[in-house]
Short mmCIF file of C-alpha atoms in Angstrom, two decimals:
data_model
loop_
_atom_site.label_atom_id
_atom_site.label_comp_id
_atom_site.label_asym_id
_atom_site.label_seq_id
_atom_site.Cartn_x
_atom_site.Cartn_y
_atom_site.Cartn_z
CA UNK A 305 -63.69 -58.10 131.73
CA UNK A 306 -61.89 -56.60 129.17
CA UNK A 307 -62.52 -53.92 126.52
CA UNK A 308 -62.69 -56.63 123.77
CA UNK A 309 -65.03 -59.30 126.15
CA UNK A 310 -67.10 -56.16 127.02
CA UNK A 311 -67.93 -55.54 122.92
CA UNK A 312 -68.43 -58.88 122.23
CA UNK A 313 -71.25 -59.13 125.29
CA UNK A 314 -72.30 -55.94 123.90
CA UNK A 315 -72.79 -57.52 119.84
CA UNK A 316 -74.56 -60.66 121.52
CA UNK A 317 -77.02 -58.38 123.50
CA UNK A 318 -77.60 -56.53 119.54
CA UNK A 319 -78.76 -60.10 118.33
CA UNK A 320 -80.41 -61.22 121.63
CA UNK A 321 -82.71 -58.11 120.88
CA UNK A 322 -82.79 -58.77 117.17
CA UNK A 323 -83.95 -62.52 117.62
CA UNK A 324 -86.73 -61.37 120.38
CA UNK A 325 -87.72 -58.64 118.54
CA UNK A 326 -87.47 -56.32 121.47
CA UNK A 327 -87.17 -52.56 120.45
CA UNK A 328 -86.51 -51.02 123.83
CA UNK A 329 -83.55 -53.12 123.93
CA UNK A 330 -82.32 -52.29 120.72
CA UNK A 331 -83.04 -48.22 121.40
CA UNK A 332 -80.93 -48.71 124.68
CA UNK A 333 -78.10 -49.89 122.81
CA UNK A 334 -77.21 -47.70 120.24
CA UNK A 335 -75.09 -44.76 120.98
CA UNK A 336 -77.12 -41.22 121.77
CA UNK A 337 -73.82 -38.86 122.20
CA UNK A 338 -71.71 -40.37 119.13
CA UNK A 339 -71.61 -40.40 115.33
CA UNK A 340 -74.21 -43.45 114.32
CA UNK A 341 -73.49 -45.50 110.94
CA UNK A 342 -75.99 -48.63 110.02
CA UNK A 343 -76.06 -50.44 106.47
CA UNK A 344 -78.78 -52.69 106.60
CA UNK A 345 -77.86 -55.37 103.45
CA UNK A 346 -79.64 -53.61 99.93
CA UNK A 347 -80.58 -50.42 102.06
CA UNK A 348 -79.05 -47.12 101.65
CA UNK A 349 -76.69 -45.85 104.58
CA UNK A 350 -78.21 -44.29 107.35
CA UNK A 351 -76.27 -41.92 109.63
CA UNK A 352 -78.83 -40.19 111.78
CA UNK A 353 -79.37 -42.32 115.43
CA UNK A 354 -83.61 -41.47 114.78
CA UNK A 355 -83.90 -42.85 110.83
CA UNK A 356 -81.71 -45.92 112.37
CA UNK A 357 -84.13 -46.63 114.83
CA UNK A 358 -86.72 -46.30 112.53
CA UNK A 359 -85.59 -48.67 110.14
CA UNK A 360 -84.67 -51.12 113.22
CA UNK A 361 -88.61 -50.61 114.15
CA UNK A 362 -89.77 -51.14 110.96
CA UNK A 363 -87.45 -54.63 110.66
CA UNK A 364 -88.52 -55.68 114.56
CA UNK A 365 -92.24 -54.89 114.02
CA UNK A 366 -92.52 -56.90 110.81
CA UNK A 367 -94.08 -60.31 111.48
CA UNK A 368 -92.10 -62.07 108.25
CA UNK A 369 -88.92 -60.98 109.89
CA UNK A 370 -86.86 -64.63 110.53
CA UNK A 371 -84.89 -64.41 113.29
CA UNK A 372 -80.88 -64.71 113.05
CA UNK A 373 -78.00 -66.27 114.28
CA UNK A 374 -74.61 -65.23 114.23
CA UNK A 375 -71.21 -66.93 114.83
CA UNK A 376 -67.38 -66.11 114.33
CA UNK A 377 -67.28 -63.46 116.24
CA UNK A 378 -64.20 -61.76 116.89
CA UNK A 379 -63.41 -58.18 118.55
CA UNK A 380 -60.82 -55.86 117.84
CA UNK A 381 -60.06 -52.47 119.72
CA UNK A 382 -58.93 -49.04 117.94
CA UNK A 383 -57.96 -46.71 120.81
CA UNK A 384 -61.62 -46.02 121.83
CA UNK A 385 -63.84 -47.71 119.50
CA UNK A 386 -64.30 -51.51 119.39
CA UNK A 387 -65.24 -53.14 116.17
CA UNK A 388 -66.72 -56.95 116.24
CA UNK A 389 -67.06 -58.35 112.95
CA UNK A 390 -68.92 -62.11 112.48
CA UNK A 391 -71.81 -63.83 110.40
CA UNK A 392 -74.99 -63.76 110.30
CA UNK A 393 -77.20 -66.54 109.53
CA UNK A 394 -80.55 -66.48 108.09
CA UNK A 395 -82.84 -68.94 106.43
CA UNK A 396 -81.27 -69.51 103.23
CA UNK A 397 -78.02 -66.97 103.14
CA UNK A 398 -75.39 -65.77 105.48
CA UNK A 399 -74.26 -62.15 105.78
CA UNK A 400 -70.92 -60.95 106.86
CA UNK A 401 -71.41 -58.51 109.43
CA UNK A 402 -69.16 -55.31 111.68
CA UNK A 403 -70.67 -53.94 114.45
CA UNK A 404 -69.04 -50.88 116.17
CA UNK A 405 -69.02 -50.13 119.92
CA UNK A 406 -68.06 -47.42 122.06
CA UNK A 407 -68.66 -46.29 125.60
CA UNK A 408 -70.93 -43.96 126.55
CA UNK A 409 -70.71 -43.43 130.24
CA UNK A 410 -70.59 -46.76 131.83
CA UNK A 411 -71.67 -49.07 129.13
CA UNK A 412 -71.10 -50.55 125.68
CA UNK A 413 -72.90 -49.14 123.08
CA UNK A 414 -73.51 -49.51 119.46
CA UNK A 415 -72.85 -46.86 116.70
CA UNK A 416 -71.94 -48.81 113.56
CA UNK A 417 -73.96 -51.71 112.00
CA UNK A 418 -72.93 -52.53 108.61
CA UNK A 419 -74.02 -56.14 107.09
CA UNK A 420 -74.45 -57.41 103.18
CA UNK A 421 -74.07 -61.05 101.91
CA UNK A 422 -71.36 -63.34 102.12
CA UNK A 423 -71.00 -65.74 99.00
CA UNK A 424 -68.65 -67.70 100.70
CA UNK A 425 -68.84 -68.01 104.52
CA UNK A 426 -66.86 -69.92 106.19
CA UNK A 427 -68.12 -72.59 109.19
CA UNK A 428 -68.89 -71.74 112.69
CA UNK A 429 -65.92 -72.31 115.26
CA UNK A 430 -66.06 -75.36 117.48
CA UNK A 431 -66.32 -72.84 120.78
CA UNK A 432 -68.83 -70.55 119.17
CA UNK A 433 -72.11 -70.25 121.12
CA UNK A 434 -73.63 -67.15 119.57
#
């Protein structure tokens, strides 16, 4: 598998933990020994890894919270870090979405979310499945 395959297995395990709701999941995947970045859309930036994990509790544990799909996406590597951009659809509105990835130890893991509406999103590819 490469570097790019192993990100974008990586981003689909983010939304396979966003959709079930599943906080262990999502604690296990972002990054403990690097920088952390996440921009939830109309939220201010958070940088520490524990005020990110709040907010993702806060999001997970909330019962209106619709679940989300996302398609288009695409990975591209920058010597160590891996950044996957693609949408995100929820009922009613799309987002445009990058999600960064690095490797701590043996796996994937997650230091950057950054999402915010997308006015104009294009289709889903033919071949997408996420």
């Amino acid at each position: 598998m490469t570097r790019e395959e192993e990100a974008l297995f990586a981003n689909e395990s983010f939304y396979l933990a966003f959709t079930r709701k599943d906080y262990s999941a999502m604690e296990r995947l972002w990054a403990a020994e690097y920088a952390t970045l996440c921009i939830h859309p109309g939220w201010p930036a958070l940088s520490e890894r524990d005020a990110i994990l709040k907010s993702w509790r806060q999001i997970l544990e909330n019962p209106q919270q619709p679940g989300i799909d996302f398609y288009n996406a695409s990975a591209v590597a920058f010597d160590s870090v891996l950044m996957v951009t693609c949408y995100e659809e929820l009922p009613g509105s799309v987002c445009v979405a990058t999600n960064g990835f690095v490797r701590e130890g043996s796996d994937m893991r997650m230091f950057h979310h950054h999402s915010g509406p997308c006015a104009n999103p294009p289709p889903p590819l033919a071949q997408d499945s996420g």
